Coordinates of C-alpha atoms and ligand atoms in Angstrom, one line a residue:
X1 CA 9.8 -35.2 -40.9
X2 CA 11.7 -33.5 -43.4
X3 CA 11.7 -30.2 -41.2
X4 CA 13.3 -32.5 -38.6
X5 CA 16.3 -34.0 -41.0
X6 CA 16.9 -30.2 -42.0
X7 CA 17.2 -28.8 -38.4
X8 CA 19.7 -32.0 -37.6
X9 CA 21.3 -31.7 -40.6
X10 CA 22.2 -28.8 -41.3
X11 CA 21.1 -29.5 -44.6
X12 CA 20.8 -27.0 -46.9
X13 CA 17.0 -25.8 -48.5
X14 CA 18.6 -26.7 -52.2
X15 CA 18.9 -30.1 -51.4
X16 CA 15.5 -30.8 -51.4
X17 CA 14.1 -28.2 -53.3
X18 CA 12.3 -31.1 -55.4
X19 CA 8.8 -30.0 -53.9
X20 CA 10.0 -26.4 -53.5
X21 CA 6.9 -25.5 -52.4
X22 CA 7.3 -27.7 -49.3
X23 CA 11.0 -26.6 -49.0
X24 CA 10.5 -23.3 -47.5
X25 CA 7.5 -24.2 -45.4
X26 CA 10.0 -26.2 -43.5
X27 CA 11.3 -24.5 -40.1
X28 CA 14.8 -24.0 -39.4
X29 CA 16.6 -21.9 -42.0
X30 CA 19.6 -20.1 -40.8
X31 CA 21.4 -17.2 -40.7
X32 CA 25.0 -17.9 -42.9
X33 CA 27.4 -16.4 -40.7
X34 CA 31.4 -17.3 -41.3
X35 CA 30.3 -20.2 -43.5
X36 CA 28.0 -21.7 -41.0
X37 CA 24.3 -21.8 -41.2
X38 CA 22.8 -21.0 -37.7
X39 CA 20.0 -19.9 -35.9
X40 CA 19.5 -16.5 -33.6
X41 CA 21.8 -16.7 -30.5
X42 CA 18.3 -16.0 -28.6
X43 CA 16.6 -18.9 -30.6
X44 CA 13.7 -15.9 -31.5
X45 CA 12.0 -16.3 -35.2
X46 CA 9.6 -14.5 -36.8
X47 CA 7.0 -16.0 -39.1
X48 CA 6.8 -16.2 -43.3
X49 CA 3.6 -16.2 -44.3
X50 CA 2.1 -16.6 -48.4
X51 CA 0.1 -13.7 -48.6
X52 CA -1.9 -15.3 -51.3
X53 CA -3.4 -17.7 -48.7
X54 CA -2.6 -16.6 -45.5
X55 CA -0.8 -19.8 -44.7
X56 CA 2.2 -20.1 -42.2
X57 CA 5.5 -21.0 -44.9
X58 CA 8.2 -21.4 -42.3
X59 CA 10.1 -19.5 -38.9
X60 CA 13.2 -17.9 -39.5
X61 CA 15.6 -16.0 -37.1
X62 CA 14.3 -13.1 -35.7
X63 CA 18.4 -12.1 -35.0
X64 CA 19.9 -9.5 -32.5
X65 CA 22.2 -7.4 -32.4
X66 CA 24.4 -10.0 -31.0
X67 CA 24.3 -11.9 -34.5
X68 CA 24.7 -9.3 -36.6
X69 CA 27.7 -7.9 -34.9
X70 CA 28.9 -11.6 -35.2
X71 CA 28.6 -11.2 -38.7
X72 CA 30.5 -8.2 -39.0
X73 CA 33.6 -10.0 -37.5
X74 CA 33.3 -12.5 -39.9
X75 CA 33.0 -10.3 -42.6
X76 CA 35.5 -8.5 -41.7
X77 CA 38.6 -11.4 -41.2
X78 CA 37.3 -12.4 -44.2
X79 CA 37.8 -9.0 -46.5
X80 CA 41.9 -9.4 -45.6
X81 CA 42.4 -12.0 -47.8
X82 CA 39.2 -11.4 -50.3
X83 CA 40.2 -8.4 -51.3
X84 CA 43.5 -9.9 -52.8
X85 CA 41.7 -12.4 -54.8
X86 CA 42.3 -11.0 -58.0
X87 CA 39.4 -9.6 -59.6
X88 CA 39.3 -12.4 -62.2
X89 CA 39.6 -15.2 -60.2
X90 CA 36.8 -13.3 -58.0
X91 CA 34.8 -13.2 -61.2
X92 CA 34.6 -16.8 -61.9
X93 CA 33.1 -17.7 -58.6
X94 CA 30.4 -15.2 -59.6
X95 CA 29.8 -17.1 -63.0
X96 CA 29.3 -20.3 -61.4
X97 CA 26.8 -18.2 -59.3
X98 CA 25.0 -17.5 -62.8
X99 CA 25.4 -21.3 -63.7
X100 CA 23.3 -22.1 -60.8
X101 CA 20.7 -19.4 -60.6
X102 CA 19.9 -20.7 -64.5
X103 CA 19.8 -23.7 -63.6
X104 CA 17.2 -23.1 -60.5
X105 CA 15.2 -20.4 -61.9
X106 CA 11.9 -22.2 -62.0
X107 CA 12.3 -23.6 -58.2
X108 CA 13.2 -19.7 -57.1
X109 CA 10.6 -18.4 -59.0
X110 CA 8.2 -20.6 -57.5
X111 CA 9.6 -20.3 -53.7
X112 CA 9.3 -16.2 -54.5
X113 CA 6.0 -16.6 -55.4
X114 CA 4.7 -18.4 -52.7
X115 CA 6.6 -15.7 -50.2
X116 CA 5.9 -12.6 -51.7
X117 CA 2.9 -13.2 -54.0
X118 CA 3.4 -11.6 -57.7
X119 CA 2.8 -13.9 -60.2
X120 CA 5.3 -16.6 -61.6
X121 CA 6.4 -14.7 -64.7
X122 CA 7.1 -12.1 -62.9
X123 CA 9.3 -13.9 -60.1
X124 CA 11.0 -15.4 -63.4
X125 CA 11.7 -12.3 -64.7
X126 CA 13.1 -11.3 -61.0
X127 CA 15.4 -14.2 -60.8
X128 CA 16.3 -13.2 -64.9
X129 CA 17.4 -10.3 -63.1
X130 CA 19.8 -11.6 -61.0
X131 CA 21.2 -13.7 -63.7
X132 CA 21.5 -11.2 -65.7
X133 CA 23.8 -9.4 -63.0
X134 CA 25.8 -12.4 -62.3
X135 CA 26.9 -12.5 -66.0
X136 CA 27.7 -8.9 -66.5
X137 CA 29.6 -9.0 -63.0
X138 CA 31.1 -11.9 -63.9
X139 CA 32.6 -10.0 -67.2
X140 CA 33.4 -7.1 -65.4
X141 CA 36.5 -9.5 -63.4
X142 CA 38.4 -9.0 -66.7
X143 CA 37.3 -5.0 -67.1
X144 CA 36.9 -3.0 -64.1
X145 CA 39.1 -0.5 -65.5
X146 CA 40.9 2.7 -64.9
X147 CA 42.5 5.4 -66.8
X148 CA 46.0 5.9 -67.9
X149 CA 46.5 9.8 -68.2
X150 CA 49.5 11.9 -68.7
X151 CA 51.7 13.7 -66.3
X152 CA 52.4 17.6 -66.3
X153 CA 55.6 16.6 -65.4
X154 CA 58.7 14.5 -67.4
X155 CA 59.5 11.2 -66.6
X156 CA 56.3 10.5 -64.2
X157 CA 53.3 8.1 -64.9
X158 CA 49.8 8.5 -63.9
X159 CA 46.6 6.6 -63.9
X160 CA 43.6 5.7 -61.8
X161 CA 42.8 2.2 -60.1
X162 CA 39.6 1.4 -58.1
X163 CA 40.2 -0.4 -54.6
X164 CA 37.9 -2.4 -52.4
X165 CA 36.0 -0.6 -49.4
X166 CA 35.5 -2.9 -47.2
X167 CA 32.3 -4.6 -45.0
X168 CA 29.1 -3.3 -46.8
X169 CA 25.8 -3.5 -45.4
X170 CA 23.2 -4.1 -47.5
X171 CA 19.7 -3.7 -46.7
X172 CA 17.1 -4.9 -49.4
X173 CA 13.4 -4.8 -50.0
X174 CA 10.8 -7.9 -50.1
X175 CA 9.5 -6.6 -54.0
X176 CA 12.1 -7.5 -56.4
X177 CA 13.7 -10.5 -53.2
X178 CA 16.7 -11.4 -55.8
X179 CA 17.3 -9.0 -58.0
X180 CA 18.0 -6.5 -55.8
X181 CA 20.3 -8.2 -53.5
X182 CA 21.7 -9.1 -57.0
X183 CA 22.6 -5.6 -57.7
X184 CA 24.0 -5.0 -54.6
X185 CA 25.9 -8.6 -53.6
X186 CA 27.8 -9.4 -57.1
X187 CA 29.6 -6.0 -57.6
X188 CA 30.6 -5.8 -54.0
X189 CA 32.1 -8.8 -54.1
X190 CA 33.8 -8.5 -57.5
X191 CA 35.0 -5.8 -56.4
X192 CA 36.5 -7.1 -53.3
X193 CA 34.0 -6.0 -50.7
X194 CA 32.5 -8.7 -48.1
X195 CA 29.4 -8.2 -47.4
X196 CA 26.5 -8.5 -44.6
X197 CA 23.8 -8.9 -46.1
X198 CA 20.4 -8.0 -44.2
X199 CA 16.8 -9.1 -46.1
X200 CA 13.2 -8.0 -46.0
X201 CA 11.1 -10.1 -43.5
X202 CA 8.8 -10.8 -45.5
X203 CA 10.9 -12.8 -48.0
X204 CA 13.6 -14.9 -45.9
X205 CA 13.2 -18.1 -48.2
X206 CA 14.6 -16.0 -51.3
X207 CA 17.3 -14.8 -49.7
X208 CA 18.6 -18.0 -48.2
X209 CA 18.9 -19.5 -51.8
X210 CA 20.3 -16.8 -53.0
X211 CA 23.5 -16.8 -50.4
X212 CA 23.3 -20.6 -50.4
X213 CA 24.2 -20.5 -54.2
X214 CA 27.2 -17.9 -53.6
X215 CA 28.2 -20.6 -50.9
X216 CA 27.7 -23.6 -53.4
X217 CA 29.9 -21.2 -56.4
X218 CA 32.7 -21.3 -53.9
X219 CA 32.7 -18.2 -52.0
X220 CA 34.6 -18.3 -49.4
X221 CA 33.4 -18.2 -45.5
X222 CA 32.5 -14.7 -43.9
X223 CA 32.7 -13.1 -47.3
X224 CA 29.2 -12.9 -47.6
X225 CA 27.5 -13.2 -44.2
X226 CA 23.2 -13.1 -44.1
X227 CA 21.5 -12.3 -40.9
X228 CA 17.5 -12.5 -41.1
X229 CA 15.6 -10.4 -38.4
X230 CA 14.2 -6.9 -37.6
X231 CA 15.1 -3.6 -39.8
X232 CA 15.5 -1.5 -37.5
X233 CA 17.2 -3.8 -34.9
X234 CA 19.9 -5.1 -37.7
X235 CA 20.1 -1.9 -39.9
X236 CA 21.1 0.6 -37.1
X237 CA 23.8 -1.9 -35.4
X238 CA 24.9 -2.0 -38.7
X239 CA 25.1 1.5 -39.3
X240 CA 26.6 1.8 -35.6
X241 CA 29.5 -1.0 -36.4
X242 CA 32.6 1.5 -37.5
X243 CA 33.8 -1.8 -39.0
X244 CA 30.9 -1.4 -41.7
X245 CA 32.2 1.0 -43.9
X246 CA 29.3 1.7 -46.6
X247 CA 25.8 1.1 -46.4
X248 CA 23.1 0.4 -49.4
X249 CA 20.2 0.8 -48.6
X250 CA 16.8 0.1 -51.1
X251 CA 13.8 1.4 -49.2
X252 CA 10.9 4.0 -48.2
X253 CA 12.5 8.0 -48.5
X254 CA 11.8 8.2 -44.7
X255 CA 14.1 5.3 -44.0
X256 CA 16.7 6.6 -46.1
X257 CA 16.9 10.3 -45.0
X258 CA 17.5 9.0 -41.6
X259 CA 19.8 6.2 -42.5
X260 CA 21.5 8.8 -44.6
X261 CA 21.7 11.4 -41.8
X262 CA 23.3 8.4 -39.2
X263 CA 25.9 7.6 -42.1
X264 CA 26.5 11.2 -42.6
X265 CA 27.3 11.9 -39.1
X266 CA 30.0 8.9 -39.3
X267 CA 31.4 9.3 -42.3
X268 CA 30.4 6.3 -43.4
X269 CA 29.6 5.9 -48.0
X270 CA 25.8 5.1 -48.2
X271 CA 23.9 4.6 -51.2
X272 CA 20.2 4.9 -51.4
X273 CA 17.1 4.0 -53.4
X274 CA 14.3 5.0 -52.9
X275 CA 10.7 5.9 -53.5
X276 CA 8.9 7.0 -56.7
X277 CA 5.8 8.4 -57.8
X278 CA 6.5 7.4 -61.5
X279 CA 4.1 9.0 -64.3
X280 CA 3.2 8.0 -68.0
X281 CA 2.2 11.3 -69.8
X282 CA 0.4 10.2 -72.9
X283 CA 0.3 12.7 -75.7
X284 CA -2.7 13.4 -78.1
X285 CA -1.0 11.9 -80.8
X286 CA -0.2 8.6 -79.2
X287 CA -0.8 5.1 -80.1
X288 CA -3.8 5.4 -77.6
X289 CA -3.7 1.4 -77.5
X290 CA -0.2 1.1 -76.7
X291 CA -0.2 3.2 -74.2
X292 CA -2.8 1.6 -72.2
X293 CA -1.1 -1.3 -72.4
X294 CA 1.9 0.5 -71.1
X295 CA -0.2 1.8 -68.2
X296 CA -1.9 -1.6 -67.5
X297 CA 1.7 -3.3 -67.1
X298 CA 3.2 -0.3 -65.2
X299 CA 0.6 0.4 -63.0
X300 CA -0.5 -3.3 -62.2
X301 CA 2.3 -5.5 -62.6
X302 CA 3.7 -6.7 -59.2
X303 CA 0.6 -5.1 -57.8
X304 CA 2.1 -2.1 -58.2
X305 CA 4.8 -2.9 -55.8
X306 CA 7.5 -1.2 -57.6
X307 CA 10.0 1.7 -57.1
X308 CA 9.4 2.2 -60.7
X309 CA 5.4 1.3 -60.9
X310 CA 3.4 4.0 -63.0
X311 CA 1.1 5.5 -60.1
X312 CA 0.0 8.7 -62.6
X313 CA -1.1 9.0 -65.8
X314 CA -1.1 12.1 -67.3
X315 CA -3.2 12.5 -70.1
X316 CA -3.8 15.5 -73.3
X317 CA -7.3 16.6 -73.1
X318 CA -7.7 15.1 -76.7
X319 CA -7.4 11.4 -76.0
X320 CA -8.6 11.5 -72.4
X321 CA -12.0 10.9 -72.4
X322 CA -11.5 8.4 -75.2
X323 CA -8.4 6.7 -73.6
X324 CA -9.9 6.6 -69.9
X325 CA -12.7 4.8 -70.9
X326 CA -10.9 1.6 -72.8
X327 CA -8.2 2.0 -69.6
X328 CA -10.7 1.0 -66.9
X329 CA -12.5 -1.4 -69.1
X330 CA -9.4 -3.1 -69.5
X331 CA -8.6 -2.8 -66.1
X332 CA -11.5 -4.1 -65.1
X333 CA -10.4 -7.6 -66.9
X334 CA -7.4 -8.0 -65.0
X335 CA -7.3 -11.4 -63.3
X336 CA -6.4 -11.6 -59.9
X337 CA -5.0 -14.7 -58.2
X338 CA -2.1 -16.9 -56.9
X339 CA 0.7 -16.2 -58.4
X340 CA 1.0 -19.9 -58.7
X341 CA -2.0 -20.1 -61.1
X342 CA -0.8 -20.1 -64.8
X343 CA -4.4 -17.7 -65.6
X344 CA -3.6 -14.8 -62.4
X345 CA -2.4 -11.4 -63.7
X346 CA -1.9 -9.6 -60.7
X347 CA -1.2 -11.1 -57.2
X348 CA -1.6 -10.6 -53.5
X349 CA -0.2 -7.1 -51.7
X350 CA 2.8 -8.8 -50.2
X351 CA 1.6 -8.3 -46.3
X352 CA -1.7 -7.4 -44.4
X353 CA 0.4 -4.6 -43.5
X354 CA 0.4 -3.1 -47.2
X355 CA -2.9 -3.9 -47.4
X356 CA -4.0 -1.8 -45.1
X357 CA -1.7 1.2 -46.3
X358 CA -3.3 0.9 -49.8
X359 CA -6.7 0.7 -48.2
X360 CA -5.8 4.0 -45.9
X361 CA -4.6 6.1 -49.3
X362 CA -8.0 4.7 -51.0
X363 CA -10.1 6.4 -48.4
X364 CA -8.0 9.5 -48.5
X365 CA -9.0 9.3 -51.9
X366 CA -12.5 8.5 -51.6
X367 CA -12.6 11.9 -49.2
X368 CA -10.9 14.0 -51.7
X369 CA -13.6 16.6 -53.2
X370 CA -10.9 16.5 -56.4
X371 CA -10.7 12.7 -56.7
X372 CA -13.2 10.7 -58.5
X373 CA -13.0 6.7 -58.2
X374 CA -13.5 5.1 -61.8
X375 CA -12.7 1.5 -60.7
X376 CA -11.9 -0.4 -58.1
X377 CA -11.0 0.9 -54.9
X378 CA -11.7 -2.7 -52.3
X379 CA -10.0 -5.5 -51.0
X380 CA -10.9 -8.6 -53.1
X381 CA -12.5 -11.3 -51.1
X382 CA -14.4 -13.1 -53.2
X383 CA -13.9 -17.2 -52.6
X384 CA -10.6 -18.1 -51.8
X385 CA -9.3 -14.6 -52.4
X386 CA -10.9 -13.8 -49.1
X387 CA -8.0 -15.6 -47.7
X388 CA -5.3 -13.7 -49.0
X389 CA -4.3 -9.7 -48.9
X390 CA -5.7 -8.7 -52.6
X391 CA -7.1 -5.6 -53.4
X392 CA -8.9 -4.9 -56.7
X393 CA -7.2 -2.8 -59.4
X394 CA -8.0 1.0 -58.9
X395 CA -8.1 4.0 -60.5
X396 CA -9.0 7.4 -59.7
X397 CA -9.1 10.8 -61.5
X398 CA -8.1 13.5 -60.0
X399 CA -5.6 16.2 -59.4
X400 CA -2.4 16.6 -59.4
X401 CA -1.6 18.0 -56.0
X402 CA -4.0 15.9 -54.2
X403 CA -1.6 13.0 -51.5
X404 CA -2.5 10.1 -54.0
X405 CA -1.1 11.9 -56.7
X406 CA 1.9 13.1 -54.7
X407 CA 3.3 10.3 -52.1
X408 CA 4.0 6.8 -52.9
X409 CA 1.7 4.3 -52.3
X410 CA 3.2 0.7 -53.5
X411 CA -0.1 -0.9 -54.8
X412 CA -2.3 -1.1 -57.5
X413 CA -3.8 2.2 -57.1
X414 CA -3.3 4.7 -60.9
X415 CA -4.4 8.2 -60.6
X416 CA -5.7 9.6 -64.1
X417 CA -4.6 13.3 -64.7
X418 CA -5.9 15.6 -67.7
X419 CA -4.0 17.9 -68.7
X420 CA -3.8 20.5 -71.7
X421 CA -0.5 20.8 -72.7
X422 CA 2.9 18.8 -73.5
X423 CA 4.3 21.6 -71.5
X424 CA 1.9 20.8 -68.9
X425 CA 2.3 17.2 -68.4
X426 CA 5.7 17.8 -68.0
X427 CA 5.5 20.2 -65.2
X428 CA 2.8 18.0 -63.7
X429 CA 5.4 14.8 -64.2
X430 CA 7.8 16.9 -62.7
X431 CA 5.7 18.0 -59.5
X432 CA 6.8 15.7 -56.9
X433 CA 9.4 15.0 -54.4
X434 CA 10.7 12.3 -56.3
X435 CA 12.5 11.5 -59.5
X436 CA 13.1 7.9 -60.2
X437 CA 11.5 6.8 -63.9
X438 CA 8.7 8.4 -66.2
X439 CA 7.8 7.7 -69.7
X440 CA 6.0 10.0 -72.2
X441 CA 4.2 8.3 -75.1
X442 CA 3.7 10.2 -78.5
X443 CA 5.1 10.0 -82.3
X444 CA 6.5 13.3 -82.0
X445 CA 10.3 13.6 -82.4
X446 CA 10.9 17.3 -81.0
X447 CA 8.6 16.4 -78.0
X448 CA 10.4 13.1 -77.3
X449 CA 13.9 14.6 -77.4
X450 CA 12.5 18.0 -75.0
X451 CA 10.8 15.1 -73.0
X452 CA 14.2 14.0 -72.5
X453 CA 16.3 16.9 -71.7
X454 CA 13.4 18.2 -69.2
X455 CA 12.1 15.0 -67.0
X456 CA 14.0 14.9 -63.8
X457 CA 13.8 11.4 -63.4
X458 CA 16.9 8.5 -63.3
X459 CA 15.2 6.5 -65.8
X460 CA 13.8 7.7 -68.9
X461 CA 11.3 6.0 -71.2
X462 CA 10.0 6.7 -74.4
X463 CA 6.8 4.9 -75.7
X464 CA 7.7 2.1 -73.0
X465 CA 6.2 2.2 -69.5
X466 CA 7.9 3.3 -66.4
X467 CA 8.9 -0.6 -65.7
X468 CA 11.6 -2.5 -67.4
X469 CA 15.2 -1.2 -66.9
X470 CA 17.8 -3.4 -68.0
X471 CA 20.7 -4.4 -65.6
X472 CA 23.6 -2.9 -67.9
X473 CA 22.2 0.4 -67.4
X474 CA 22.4 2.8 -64.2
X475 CA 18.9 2.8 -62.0
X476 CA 18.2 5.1 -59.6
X477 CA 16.5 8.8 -59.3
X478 CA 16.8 12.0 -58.7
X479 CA 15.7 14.5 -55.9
X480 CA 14.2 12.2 -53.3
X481 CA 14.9 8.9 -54.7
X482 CA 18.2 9.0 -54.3
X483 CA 21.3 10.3 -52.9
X484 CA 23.1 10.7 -56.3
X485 CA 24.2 7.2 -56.4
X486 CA 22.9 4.2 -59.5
X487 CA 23.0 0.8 -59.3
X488 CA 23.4 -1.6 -62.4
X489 CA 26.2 -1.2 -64.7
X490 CA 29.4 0.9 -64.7
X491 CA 27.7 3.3 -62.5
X492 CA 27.4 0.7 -59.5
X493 CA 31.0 0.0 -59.5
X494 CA 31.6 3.7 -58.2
X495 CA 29.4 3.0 -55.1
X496 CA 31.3 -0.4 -54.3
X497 CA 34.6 1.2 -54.9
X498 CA 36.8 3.9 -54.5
X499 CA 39.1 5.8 -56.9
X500 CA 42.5 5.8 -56.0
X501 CA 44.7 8.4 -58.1
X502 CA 49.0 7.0 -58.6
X503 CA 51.7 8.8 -59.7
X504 CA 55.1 6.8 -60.6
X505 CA 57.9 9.0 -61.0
X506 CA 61.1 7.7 -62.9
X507 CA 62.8 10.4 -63.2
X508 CA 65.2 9.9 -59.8
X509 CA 64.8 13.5 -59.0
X510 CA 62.1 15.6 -56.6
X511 CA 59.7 17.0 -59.2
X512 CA 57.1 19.3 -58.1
X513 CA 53.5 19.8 -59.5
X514 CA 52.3 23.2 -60.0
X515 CA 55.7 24.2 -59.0
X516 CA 58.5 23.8 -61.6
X517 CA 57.0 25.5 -64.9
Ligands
UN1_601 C1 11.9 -1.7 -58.4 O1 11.1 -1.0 -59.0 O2 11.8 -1.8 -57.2 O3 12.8 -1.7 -63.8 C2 13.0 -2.4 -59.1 C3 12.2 -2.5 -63.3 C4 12.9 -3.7 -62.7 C5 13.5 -3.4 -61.4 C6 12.5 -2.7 -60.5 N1 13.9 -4.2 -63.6 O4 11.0 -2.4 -63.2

């Protein structure tokens, strides 16, 4: 009945997010296009399913090309007049944003949950995230500053200013559903961007909140513009539009080289984040109990479904066998369950579809003559589990330039590495296409500042695992993690902007740089 009154209605989900869990099993949530919720022109959905029960949670539109170009249009008429907005008044619209996010967090955490399956403190701290953003964004209306310089020349000022691009697509991953649209959507729009804003598939419900709250903080129509549906369908019409002008993409490396190389070919601005193969190196003289709690929460948490998760752990030969054997016994204890119950630990994979990738890198494993499984290494199915995509915590030893040690897997798979040497573990941390974070735990002050000079990763940590970076602070990697973009902080405002050199001359005469001496 409810479903009905929604589909008639036009009534938004937050409305009757009382029983949020019923909310987004309800069909009919739109696309936002120029201020109007809407479904597909085709009328084509696609289905949301709870992957800690297998159960249907709603349809949403599976959208064309058709839509998505609709959106651009909108966006588009919409970035003439939003990019005058001055940046403070665009600010405030942002901090009601944060007002309402804090004051939902519990019902998004709980809708995220039952869409993408990690457990509630976890969706918490996602939706922390995004408030988090909103606040520093919000702040940053007053900043978003520029230089003053001098001039080689009399009588002539000089300084910087950062203008607005334009329509940005952003495309966003299903593992952090809020945060990372976060990241993406409030500095684009304080900076006078409109956006187009495309999800993951697999969490729909998120995303509608999220762009219903910019529509209930007062942002106007078309400046944000959210069309649900197929990657590849929306992301290349969006790279095709020449009205889009910049692209951010957070995704697998493979997507992003040849997003990157379509944007390249167009001269289009695209920022990219993308796949890790983060490693802890744990020293001899380590706390040894820290650091398996480091590795339990970097490894595990979110089921591993981080860009950031730990997926090695490179142990000194003198703690290893010591360390290894409290690691799986701890591991071992890890409860597994819906994210919804208070007890679970580590959730559901977020699709059958991941499941079965983890489950295809386990059996590479298993056939590896290197690898040897300590723990885990199944799906879960005992009781209700069986109806759900969970997969038991694993960990295998092994070395370091066997695939499971060297591509990214995105589940709760940890392969153990010994190794002899600081020197060594670096050169191990450092042996992989990627470079996004990596943390090296030891009591060592010389080893911790060389650790830091000499990782190539993004995001450094010290006695910390490879999780937890903070939203004032530039994320994003090196070699094939990134294309030498960071979001978060200052650092994102150089993606969603560009620098725009002036030059005032008073002097009433032609004065010529590099010229008159
Ligand atoms: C990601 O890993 O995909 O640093 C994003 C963290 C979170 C963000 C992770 N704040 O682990």
């Amino acid at each position: 009945m409810a479903s009905t009154t929604l589909h008639r209605t036009n009534k938004k989900i937050a409305d009757i997010m009382d029983g949020v869990s019923r909310a987004v099993r309800l069909p009919g949530a739109y696309n936002y296009i120029n201020g109007q919720w809407k479904a597909s022109r085709s009328g084509k959905t696609f289905d949301n399913i709870n992957p800690a029960t297998g159960e249907l949670l709603g349809r949403w539109p599976s959208s064309a090309a058709e839509d998505l170009n609709e959106a651009v249009v909108a966006a588009s008429e919409a970035y003439a007049s939003w990019r005058l907005v001055p940046a403070p008044k665009r600010a405030e619209r942002i901090l009601r944003a944060y007002q309402v996010l804090l004051e939902r967090k519990e019902a998004l955490a709980q809708v995220m949950t039952q869409e993408m399956g990690k457990v509630l403190k976890e969706t918490r701290g996602d939706v922390q995230e995004a408030i988090d953003t909103a606040l520093y964004f919000a702040g940053e209306g007053r900043r978003l500053f520029g230089v003053t310089t001098t001039s080689e020349l009399a009588d002539k000022f000089a300084m910087t200013v950062r203008s607005s691009i334009g329509v940005c697509g952003l495309i966003t991953p299903w593992n952090f559903p809020m945060a990372i649209p976060s990241w993406k959507i409030f500095p684009a729009l304080l900076c006078g961007n409109t956006v187009v804003f495309k999800p993951a598939s697999c969490t729909p419900a998120t995303a509608t909140l999220l762009v219903e709250i910019l529509e209930e903080a007062g942002i106007p129509a078309g400046v944000v513009n959210l069309v649900h549906g197929s990657g590849s369908v929306l992301g290349q019409a969006l790279i095709e539009s020449p009205v889009v002008r910049l692209i951010s993409f957070t995704g697998s490396s493979e997507v992003g080289s040849s997003i990157a190389a379509a944007c390249g070919q167009l001269f289009k601005k695209v920022s990219l984040e993308m796949g890790g193969k983060n490693a802890q190196l744990v020293l001899d003289d380590a706390d040894v109990d820290l650091a398996i709690e480091g590795a339990l929460w970097g490894a595990f948490g979110t089921t591993g479904q981080r860009c950031t998760a730990t997926s090695r752990l490179i142990i000194q030969e003198g703690i290893y066998g010591a360390l290894i054997e409290k690691l799986v016994q701890a591991a071992s204890k890890l409860k597994l369950g819906n994210g919804l119950d208070a007890d679970s630990q580590v959730g559901p994979l977020v699709s059958e579809d991941q499941l079965e990738t983890v489950k295809r890198y386990v059996d590479i494993g298993l056939r590896e003559d290197k690898a040897r499984l300590l723990l885990g290494g199944r799906r879960a199915t005992e009781g209700v589990l069986g109806q759900g995509f969970y997969f038991e915590p694993t960990i295998f030893e092994g070395a370091p330039d066997m695939r499971l040690a060297q591509e990214e897997i995105f589940g709760p798979v940890l392969m153990v590495i010994k190794v002899k040497t600081f020197e060594q573990g670096l050169q191990v941390m450092n042996g992989t296409r990627y470079g996004l974070s990596g943390s090296v735990y030891t009591r060592d002050v010389n080893r911790v500042m060389q650790a830091v000079r000499d990782m190539q990763t993004g995001i450094t940590y010290i006695n910390a695992p490879t999780i937890g970076a903070e939203v004032h602070l530039p994320f994003g990697g090196v070699k094939h993690t990134g294309n030498g973009h960071r979001e978060a902080g200052q650092a994102v405002l150089d993606i969603f902007t560009e620098w725009k050199a002036v030059y005032v001359d008073y002097s009433g005469r032609l004065q010529k740089a590099q010229i008159d001496q």
